[in-house]
Coordinates of N, CA and C and ligand atoms in Angstrom, one line a residue:
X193 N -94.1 -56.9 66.4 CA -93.9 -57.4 67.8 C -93.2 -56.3 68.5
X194 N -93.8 -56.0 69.4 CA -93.0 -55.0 70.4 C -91.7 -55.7 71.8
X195 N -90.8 -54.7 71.5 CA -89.7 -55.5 72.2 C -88.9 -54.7 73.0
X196 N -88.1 -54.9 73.8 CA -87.1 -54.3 74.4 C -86.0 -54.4 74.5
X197 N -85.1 -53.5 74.3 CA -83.4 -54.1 74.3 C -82.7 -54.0 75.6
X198 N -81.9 -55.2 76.5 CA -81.8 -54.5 77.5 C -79.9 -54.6 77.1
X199 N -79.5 -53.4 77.5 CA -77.6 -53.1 77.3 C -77.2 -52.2 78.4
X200 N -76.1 -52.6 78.1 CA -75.3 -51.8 79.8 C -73.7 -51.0 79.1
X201 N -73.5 -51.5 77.9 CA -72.3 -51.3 77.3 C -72.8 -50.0 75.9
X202 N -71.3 -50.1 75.0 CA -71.6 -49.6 73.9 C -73.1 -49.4 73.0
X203 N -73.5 -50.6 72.8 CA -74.8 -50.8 72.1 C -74.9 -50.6 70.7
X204 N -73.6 -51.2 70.3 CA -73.6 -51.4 69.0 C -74.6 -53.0 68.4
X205 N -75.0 -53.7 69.0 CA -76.6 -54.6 68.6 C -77.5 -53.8 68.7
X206 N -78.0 -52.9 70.1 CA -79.2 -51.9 70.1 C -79.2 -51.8 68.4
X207 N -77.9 -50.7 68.4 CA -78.1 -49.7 67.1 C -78.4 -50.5 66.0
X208 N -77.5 -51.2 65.8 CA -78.1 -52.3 64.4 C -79.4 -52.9 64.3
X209 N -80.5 -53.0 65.4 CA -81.4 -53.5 65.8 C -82.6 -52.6 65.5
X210 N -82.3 -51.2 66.5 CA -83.2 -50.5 66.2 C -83.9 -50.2 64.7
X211 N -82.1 -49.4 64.2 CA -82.1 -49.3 63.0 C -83.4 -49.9 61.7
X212 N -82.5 -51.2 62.1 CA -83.3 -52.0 61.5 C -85.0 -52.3 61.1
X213 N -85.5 -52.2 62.4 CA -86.7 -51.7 63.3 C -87.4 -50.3 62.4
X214 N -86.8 -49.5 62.7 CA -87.0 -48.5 61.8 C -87.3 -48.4 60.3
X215 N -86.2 -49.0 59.9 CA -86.3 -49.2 58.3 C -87.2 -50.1 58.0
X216 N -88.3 -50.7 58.8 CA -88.9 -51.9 58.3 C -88.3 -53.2 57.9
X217 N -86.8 -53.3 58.1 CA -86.5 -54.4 57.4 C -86.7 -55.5 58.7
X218 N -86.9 -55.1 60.0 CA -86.9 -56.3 61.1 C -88.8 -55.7 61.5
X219 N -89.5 -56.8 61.8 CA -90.9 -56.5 61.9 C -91.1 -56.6 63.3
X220 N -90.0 -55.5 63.9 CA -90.2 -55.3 65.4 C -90.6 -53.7 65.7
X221 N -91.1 -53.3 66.4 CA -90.6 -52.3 67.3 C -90.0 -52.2 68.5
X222 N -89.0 -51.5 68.6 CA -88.1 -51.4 70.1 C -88.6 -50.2 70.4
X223 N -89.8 -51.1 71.9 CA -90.4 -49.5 72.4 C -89.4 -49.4 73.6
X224 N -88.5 -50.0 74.0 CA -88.1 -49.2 75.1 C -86.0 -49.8 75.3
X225 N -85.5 -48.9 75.6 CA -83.9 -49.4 76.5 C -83.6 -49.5 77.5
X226 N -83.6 -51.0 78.4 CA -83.1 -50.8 79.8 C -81.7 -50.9 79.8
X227 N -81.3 -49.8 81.0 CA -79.6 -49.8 81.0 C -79.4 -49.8 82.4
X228 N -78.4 -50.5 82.6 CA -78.2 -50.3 84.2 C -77.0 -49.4 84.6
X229 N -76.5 -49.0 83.4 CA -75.1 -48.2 83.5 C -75.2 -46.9 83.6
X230 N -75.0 -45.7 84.3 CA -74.9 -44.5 84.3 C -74.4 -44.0 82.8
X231 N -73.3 -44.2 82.7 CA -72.5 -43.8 81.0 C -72.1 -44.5 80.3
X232 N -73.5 -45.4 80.4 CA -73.1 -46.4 79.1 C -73.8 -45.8 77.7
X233 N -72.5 -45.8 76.6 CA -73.2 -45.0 75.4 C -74.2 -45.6 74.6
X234 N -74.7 -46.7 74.7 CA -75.9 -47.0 74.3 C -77.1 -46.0 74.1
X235 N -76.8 -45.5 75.5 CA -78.0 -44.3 75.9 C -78.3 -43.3 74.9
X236 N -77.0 -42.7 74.4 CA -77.0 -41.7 73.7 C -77.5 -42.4 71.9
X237 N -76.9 -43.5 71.9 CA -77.9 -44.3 70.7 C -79.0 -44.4 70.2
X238 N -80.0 -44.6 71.9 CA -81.5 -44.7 71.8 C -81.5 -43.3 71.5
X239 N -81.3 -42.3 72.4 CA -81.3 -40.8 71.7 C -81.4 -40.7 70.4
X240 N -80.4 -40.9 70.0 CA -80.7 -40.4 68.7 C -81.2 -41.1 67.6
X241 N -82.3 -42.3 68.3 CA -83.1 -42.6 67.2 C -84.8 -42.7 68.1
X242 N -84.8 -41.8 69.3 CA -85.9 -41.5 69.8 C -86.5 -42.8 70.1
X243 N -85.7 -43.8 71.1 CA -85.9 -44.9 71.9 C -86.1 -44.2 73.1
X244 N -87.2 -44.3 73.8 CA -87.1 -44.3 75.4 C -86.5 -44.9 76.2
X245 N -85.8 -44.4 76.9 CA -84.8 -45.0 77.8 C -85.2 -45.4 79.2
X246 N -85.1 -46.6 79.9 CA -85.7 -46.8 81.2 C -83.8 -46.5 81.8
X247 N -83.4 -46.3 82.3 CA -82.2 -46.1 83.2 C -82.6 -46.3 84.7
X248 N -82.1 -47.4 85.2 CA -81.7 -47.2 86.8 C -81.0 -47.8 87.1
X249 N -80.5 -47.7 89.1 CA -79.3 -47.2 89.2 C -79.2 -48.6 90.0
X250 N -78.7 -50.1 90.0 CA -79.1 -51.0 91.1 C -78.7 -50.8 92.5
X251 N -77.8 -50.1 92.5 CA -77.6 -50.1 93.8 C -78.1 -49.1 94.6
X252 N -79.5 -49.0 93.9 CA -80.3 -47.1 95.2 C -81.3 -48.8 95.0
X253 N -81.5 -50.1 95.0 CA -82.7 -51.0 95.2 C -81.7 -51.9 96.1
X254 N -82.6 -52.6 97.2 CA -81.8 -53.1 98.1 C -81.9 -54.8 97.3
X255 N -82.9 -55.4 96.5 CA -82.8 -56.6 96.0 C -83.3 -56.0 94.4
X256 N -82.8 -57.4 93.8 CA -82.8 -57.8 92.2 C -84.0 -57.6 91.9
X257 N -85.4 -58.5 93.0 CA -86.5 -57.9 93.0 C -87.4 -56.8 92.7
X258 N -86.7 -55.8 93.5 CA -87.0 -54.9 93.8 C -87.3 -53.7 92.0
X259 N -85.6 -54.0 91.9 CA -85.9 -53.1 90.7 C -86.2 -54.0 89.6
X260 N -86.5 -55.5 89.5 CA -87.0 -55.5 88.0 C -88.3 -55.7 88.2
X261 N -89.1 -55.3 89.4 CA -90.7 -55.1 89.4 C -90.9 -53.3 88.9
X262 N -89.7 -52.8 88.7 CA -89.9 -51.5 88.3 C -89.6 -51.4 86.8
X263 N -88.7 -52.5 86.2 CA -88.6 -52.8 84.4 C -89.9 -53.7 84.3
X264 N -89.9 -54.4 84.9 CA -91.4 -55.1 84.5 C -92.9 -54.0 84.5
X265 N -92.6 -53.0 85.2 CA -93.7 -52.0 85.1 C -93.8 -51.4 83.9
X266 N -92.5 -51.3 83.9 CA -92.7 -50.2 82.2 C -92.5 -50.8 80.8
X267 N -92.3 -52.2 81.3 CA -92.2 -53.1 79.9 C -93.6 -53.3 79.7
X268 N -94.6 -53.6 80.2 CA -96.1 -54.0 80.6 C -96.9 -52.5 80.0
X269 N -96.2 -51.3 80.9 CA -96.7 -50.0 79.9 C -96.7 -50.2 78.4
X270 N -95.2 -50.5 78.4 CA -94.8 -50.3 76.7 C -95.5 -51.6 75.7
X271 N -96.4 -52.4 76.8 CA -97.0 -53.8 75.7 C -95.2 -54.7 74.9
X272 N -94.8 -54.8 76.0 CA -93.2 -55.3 75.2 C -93.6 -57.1 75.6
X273 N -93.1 -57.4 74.4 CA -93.1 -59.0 74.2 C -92.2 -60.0 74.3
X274 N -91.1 -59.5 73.9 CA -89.9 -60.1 73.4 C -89.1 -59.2 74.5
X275 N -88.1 -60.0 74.9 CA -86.9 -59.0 75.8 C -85.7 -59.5 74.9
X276 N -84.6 -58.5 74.6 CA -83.5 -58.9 74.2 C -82.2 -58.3 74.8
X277 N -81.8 -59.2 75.0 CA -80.4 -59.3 75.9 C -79.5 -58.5 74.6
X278 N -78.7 -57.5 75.2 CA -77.5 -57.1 73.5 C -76.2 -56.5 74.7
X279 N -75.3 -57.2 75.6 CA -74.4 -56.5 76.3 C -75.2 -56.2 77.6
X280 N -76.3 -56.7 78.1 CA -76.3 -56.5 79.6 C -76.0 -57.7 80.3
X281 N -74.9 -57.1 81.5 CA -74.1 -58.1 81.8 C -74.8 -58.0 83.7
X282 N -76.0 -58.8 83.5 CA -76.3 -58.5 84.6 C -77.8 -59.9 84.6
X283 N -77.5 -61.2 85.4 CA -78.3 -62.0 85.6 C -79.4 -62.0 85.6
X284 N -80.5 -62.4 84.8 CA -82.1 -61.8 85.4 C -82.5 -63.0 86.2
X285 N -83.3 -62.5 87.2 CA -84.0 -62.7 88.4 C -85.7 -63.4 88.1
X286 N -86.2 -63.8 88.7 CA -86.9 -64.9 88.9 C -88.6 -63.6 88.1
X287 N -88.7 -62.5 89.1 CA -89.7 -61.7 88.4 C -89.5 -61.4 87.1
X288 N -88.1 -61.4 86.3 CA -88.5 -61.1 84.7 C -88.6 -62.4 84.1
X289 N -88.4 -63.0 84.7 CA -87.6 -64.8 83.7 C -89.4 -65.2 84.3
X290 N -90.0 -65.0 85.2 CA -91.7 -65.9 85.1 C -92.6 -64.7 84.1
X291 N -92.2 -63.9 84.2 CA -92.8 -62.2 83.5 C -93.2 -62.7 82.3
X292 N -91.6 -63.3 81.5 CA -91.3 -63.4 80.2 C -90.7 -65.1 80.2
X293 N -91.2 -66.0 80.5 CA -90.7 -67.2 80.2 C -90.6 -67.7 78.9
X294 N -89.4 -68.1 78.5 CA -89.2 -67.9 77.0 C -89.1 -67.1 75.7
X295 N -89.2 -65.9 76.5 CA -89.2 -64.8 75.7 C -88.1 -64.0 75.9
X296 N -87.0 -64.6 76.2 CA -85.9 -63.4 76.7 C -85.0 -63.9 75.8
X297 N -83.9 -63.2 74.9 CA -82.9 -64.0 74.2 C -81.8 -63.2 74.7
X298 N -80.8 -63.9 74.5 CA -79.0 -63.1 74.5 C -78.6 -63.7 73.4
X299 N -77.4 -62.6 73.4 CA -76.1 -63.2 72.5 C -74.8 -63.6 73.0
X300 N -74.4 -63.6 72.9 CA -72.8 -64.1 73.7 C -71.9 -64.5 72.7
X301 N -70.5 -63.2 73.1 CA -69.4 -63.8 71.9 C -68.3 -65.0 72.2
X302 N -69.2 -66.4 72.4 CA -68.0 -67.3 72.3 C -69.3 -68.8 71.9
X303 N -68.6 -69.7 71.5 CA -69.6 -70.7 71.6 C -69.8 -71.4 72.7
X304 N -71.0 -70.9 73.2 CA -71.2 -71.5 74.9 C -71.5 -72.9 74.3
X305 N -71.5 -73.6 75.6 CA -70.8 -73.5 77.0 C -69.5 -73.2 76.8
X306 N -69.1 -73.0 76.0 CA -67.3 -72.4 76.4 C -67.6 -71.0 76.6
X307 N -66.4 -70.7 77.4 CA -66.5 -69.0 77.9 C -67.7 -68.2 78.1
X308 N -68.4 -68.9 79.2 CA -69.5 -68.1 79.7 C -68.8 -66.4 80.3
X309 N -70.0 -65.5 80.6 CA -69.3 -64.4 81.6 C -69.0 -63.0 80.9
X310 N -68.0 -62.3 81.8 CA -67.2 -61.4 80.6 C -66.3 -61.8 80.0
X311 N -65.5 -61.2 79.0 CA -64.5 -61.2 78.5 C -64.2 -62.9 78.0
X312 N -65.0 -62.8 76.9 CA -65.3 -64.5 76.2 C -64.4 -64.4 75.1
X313 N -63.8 -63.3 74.3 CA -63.0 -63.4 73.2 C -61.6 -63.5 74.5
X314 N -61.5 -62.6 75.2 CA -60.1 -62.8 75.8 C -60.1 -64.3 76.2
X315 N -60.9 -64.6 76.9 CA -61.1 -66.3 77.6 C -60.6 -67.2 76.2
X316 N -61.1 -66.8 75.4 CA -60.8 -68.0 74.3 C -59.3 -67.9 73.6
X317 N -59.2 -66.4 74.1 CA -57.6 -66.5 73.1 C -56.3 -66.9 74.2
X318 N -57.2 -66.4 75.1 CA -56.1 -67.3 76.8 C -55.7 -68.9 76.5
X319 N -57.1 -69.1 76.1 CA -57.4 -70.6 75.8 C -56.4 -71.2 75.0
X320 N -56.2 -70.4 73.7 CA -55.4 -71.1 72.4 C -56.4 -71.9 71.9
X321 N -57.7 -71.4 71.6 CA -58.5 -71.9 71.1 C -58.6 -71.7 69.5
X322 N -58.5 -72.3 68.5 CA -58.4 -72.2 66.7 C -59.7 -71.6 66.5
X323 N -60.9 -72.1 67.0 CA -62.0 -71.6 66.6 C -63.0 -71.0 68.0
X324 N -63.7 -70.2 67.9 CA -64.4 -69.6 68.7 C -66.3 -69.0 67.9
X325 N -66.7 -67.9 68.7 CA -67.9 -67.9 67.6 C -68.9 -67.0 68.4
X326 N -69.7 -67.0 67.8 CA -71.3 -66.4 68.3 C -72.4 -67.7 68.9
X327 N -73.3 -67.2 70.0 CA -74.3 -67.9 70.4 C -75.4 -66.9 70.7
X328 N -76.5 -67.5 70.2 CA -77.9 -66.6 70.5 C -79.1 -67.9 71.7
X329 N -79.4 -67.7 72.8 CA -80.1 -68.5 72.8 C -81.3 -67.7 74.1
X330 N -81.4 -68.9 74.4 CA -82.9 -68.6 75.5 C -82.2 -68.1 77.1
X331 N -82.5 -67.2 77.6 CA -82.3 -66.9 79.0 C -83.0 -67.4 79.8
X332 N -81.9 -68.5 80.6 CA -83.1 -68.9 82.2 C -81.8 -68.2 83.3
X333 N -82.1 -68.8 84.5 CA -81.4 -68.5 85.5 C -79.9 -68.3 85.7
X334 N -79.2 -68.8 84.6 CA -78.0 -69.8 84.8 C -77.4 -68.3 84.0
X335 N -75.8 -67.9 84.3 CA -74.7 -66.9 83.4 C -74.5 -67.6 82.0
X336 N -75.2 -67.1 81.1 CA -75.0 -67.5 79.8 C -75.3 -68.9 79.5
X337 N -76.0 -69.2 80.1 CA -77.2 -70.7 79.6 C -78.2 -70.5 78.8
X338 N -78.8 -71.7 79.4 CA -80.1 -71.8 78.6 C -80.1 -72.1 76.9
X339 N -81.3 -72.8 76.5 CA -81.6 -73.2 75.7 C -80.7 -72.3 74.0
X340 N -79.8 -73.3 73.5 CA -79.5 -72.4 72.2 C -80.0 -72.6 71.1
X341 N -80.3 -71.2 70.5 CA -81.1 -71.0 69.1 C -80.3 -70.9 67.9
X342 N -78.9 -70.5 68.2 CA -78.4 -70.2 66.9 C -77.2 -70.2 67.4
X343 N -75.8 -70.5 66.4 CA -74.7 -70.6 67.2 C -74.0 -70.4 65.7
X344 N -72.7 -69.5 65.3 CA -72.1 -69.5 64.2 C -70.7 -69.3 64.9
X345 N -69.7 -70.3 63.7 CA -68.4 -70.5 64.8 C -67.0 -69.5 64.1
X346 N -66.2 -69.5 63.9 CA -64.9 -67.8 63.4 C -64.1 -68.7 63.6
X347 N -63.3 -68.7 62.6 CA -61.6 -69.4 62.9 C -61.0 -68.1 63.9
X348 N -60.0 -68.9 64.1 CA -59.2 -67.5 65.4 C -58.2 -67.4 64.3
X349 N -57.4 -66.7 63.4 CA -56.4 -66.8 62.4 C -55.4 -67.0 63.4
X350 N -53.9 -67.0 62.8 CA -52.8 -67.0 63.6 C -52.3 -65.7 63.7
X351 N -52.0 -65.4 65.0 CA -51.9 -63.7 65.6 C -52.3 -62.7 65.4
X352 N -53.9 -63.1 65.3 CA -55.4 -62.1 66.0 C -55.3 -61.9 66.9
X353 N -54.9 -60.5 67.5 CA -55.3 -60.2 68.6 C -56.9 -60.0 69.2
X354 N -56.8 -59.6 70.4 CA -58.6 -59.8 70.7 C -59.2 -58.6 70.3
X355 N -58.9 -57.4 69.5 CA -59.8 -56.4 69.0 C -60.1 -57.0 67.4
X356 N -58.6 -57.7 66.7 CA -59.5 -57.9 65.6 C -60.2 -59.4 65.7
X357 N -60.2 -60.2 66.7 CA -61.2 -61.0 66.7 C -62.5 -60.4 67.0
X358 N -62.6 -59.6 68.3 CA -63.9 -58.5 68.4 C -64.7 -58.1 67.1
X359 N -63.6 -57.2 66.1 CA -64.1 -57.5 65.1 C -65.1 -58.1 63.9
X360 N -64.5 -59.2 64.0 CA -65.2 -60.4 63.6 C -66.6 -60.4 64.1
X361 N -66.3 -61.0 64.8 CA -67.1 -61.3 66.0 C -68.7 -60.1 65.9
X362 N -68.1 -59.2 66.2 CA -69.3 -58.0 66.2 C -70.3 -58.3 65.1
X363 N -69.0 -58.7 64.0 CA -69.9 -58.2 62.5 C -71.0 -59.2 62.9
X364 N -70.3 -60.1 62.9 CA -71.5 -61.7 62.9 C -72.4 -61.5 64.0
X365 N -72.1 -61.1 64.6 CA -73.5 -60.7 65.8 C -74.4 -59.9 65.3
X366 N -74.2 -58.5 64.2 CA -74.7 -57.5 63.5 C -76.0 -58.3 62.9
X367 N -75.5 -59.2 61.8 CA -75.9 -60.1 61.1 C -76.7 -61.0 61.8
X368 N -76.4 -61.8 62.6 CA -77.1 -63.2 63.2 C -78.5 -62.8 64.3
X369 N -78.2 -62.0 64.8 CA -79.5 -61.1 65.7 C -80.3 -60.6 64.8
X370 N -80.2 -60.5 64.5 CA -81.7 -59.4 63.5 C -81.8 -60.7 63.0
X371 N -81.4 -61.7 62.5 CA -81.7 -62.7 61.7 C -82.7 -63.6 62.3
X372 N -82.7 -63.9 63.6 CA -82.8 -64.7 64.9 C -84.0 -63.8 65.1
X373 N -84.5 -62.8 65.6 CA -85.2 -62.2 66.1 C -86.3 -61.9 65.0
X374 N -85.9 -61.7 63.8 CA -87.1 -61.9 62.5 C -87.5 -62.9 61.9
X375 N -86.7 -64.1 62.5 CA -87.7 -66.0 62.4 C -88.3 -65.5 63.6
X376 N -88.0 -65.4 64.8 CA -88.9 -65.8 65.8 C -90.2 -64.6 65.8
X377 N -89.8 -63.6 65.2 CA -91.3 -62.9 64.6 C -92.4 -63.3 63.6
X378 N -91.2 -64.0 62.9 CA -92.4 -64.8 61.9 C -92.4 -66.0 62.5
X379 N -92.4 -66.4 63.6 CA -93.1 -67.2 64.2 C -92.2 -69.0 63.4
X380 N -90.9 -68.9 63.1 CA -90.0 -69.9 62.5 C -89.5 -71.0 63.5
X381 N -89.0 -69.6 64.9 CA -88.3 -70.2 65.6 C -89.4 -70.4 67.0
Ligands
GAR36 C1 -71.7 -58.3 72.6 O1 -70.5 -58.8 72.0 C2 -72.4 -59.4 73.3 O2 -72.2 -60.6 72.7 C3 -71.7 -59.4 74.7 O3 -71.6 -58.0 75.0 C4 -71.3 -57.3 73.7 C5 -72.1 -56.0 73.7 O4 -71.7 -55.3 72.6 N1 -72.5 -60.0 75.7 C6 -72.0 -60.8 76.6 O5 -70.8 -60.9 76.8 C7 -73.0 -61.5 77.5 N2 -72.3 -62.3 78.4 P1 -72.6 -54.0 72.1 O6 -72.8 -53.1 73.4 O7 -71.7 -53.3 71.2 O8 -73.9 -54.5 71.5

């Protein structure tokens, strides 16, 4: 199955993903990276495993429209099926979400509905929350909605700060994504 990753940040899912992808152990290909970030190092990730990069800039497009009728061009090039969300922090709009209905997943580090947005490990330790977690699910309209596919939860220990919860956190994302996206290739989920 051909897919796309879209990330705005580090891109440490990309890399685990592609990786993966590569090695045959996930029965995907990631033909393409959309990034909305100028210097987001994700970029230099797909680089160096010979991902093509779509990059653009939102604010040279005067609506949301505008430029995802230009990722929808090149996702349609690239025969991409699957869209996956891994750190792009940026709502999708009505031409990718009818494009791809049901076909778009995210992750999100907190167990939604708790701590939609950014900064969901800091939200949760604001909170005094004991447990917190990973969510993988369906992208519709809504900031970190839609339909959930997979959800694993992390004790918060007593005085974790929020890098070594990040920590955590990351690994289980490493793990739970590729896991999620190779049922729904084999057609499980
Ligand atoms: C991940 O932790 C992901 O769950 C989060 O961004 C991070 C990206 O990390 N996404 C959200 O917060 C979505 N609301 P990465 O760039 O290292 O893959």
């Amino acid at each position: 199955m051909n897919i796309a990753v879209f990330a705005s940040g580090s891109g440490s899912n990309f890399d685990v993903i592609a990786r993966q992808a590569q090695e045959g152990i996930l029965d995907v290909k990631v033909k393409l990276l959309v990034c909305d970030k100028e210097h987001a190092p994700v970029q230099q990730k797909a680089q160096a495993l010979g991902v093509p990069v779509f990059r653009f800039v939102p604010s040279n497009y005067e609506h949301k429209e505008d430029f995802e009728k230009d990722i929808l061009h090149v996702l349609h090039e690239a025969d991409v099926e699957l869209l996956v969300l891994a750190g792009y922090m940026r709502l999708i709009g009505p031409t990718l979400l009818q494009a791809y209905e049901g076909k778009i997943l995210n992750i999100h580090p907190s167990l939604l509905p708790a701590f939609p947005g950014k900064d969901a490990i800091e939200q949760a330790l604001q909170a005094n929350v004991k447990v917190t977690g990973v969510t993988i699910h369906l992208v519709d309209e809504g900031m970190d909605t839609g339909p959930i596919i997979e959800q694993e939860a992390l004790r918060i220990e007593e005085g974790e700060d929020a890098s070594a919860v990040q920590k955590k956190i990351q690994q289980m994302e490493h793990r739970l994504y590729p896991q999620v996206i190779q049922q729904i290739v084999k057609g499980e989920i």
